[in-house]
mmCIF file of C-alpha atoms in Angstrom:
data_model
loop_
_atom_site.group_PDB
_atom_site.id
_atom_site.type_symbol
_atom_site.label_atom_id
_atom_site.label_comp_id
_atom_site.label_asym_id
_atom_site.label_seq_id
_atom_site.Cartn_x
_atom_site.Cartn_y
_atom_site.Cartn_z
ATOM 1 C CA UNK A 1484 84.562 -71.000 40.658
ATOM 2 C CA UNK A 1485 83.908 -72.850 37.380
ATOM 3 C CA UNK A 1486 81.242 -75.469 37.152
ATOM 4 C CA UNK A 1487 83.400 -78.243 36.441
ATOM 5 C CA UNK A 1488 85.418 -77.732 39.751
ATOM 6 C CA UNK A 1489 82.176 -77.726 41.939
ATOM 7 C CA UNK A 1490 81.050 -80.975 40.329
ATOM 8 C CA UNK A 1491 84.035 -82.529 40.804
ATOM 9 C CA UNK A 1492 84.016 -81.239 44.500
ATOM 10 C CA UNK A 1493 80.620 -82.306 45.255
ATOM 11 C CA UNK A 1494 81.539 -85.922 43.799
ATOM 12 C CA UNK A 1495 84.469 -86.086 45.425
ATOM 13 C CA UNK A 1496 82.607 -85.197 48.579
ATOM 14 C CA UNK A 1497 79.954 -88.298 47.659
ATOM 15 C CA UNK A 1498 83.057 -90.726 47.025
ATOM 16 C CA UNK A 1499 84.360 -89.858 50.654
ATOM 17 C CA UNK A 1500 81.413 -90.200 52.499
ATOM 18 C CA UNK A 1501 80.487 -93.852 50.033
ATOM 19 C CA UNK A 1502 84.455 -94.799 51.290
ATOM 20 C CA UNK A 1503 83.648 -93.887 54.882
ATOM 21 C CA UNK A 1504 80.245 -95.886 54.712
ATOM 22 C CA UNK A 1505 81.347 -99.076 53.040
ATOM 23 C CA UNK A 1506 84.735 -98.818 55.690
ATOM 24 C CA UNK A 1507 81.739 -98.720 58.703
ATOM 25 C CA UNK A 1508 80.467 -102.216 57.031
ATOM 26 C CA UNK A 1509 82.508 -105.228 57.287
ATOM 27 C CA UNK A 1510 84.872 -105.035 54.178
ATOM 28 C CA UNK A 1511 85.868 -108.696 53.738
ATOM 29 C CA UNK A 1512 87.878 -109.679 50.743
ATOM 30 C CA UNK A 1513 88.184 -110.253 47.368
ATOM 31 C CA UNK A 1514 87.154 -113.677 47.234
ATOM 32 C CA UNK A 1515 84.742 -113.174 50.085
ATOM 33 C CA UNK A 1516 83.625 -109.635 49.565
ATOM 34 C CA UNK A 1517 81.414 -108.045 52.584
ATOM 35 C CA UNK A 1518 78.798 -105.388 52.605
ATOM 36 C CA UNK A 1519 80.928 -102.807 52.477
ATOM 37 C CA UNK A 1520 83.055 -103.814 50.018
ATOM 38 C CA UNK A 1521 81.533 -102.679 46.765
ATOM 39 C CA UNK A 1522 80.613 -99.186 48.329
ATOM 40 C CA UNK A 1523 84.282 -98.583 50.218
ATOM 41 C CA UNK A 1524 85.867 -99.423 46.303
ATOM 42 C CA UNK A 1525 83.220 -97.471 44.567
ATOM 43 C CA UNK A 1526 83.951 -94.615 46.460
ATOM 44 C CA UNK A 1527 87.430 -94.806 45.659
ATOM 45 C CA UNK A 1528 87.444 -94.792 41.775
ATOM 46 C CA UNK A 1529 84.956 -92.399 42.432
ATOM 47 C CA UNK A 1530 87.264 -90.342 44.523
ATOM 48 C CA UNK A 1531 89.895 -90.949 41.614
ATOM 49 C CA UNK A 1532 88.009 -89.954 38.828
ATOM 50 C CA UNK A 1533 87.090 -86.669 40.913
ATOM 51 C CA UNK A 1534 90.943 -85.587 41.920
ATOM 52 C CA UNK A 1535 92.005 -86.467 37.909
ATOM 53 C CA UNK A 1536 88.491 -83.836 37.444
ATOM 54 C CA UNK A 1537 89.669 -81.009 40.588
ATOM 55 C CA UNK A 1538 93.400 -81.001 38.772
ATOM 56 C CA UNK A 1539 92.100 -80.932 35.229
ATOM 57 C CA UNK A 1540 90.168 -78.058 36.317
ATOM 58 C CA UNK A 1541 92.689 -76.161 38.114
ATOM 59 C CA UNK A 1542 95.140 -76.694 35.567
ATOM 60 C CA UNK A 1543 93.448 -74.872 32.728
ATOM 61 C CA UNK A 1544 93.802 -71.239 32.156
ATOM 62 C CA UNK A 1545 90.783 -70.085 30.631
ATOM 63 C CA UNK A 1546 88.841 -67.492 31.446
ATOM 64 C CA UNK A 1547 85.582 -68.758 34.086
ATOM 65 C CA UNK A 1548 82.277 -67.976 33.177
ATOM 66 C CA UNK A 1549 79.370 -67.283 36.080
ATOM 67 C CA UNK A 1550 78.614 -69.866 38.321
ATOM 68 C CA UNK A 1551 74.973 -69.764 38.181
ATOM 69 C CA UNK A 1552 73.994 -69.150 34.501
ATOM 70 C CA UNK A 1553 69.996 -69.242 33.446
ATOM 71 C CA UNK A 1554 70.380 -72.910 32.339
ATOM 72 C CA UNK A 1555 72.287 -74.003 35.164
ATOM 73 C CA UNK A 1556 68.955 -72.664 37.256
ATOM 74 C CA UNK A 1557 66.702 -75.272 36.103
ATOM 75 C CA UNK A 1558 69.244 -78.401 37.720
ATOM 76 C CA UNK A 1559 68.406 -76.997 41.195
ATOM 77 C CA UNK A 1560 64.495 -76.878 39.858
ATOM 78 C CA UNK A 1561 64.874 -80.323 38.775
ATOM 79 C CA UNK A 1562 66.666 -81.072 42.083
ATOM 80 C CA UNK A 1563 64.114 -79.541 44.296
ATOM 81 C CA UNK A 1564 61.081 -81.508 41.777
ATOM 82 C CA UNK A 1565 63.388 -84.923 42.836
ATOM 83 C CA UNK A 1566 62.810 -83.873 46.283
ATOM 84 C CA UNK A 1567 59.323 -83.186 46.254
ATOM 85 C CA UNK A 1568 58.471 -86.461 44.390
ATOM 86 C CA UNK A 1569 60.068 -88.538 47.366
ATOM 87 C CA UNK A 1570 58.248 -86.054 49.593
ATOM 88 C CA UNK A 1571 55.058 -86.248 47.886
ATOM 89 C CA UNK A 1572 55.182 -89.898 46.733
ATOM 90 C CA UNK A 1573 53.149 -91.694 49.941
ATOM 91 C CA UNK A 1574 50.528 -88.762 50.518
ATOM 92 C CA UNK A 1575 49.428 -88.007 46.611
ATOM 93 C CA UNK A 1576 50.316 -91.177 45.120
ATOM 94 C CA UNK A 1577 52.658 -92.609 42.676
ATOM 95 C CA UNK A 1578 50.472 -91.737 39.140
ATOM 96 C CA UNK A 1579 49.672 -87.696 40.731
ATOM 97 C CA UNK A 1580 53.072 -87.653 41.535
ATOM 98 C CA UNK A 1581 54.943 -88.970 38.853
ATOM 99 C CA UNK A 1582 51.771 -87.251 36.530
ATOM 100 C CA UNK A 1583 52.860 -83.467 37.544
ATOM 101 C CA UNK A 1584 56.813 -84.749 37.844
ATOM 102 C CA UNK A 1585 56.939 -85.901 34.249
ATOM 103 C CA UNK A 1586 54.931 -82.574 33.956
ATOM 104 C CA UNK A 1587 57.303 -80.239 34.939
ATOM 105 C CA UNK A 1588 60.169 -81.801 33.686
ATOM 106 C CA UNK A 1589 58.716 -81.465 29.658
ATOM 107 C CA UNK A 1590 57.694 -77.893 30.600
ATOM 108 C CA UNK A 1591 61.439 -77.395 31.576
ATOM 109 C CA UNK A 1592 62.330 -78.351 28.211
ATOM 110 C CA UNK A 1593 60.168 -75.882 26.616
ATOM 111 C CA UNK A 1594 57.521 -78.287 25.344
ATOM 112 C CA UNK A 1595 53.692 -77.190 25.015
ATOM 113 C CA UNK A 1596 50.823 -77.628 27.304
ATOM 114 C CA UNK A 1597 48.970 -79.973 25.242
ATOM 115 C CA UNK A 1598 52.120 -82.458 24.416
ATOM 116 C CA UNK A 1599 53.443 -82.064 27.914
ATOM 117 C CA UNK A 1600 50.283 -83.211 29.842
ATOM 118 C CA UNK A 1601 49.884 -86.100 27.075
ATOM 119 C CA UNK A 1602 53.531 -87.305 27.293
ATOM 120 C CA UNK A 1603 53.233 -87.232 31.236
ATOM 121 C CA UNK A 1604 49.738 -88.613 30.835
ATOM 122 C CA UNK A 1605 51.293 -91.570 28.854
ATOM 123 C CA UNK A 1606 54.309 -91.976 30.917
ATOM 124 C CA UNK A 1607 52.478 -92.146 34.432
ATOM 125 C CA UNK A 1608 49.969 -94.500 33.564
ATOM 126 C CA UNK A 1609 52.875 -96.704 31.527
ATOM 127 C CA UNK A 1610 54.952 -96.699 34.417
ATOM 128 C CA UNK A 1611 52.400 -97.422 36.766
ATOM 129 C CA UNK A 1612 51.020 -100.328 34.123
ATOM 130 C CA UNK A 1613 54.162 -101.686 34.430
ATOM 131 C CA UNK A 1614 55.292 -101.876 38.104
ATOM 132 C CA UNK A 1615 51.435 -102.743 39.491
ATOM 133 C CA UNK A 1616 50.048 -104.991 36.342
ATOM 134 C CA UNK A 1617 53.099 -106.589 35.165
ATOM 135 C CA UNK A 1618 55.862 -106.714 38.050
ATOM 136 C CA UNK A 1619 52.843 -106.706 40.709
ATOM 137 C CA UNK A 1620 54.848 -104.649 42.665
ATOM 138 C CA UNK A 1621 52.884 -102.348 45.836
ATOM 139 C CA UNK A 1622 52.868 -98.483 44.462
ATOM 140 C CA UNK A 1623 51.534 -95.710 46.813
ATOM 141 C CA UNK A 1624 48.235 -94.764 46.370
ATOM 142 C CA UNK A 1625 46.872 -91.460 47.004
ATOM 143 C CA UNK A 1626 43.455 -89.280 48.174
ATOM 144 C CA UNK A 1627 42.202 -90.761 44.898
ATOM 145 C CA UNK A 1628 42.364 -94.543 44.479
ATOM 146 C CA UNK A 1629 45.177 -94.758 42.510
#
């Protein structure tokens, strides 16, 4: 199966389930939208764009590659890494977390050791500087104060 078709399965699998969701919610109408509203519509375009995606895909004859090709290995790293932060986040705290995150995702990309730790250095302590300093907003804190 070629990658494009899977994507556009998966989304179209993520615009049902948004549809099905936002019809559970009251709907309401245009000029009084309800809570369901934006995610029943979104779900349809999004269901659109993914059958225009499915027939574009089945409609081309070209010879399909592999499904799973070296590069396409390191999505379902990155995916698992997503996981892990949210799984991570409330026991080791949001600058560990995001520190080895940011980490693995520059070592992904083939970066060095030193630049990698610096960059995710940099990026942890900005990103922290700017939801606890500026938008005083409550982050996680882990085993080690911060």
């Amino acid at each position: 199966m070629r990658r494009d078709l899977v994507s556009a399965l998966f989304w179209l699998a993520v615009a049902i389930f948004a549809a099905a969701q936002g019809l559970a919610l009251k709907l309401g109408s245009l000029k009084q939208p309800g809570s369901g509203f934006f995610p029943f519509w979104g779900g349809v375009v999004l269901g659109l764009l993914s059958l225009v995606l499915v027939a574009r895909s089945l409609g081309r004859q070209s010879a399909a590659g592999p499904l799973v090709r070296p590069e396409s290995s390191r999505l379902l790293v990155v995916a698992g890494a997503l996981l892990g932060y949210v799984l991570l986040l409330e026991r080791a705290g949001f600058v560990a977390v995001t520190f080895a995150f940011l980490l693995l995702l520059l070592r992904l990309e083939r970066r060095g050791w030193a630049f990698s730790a610096a960059t995710a250095g940099a990026g942890a302590a900005a990103s922290w500087a700017l939801f606890q300093l500026w938008l005083k907003t409550q982050l996680p804190v882990g085993p080690l104060g911060f």
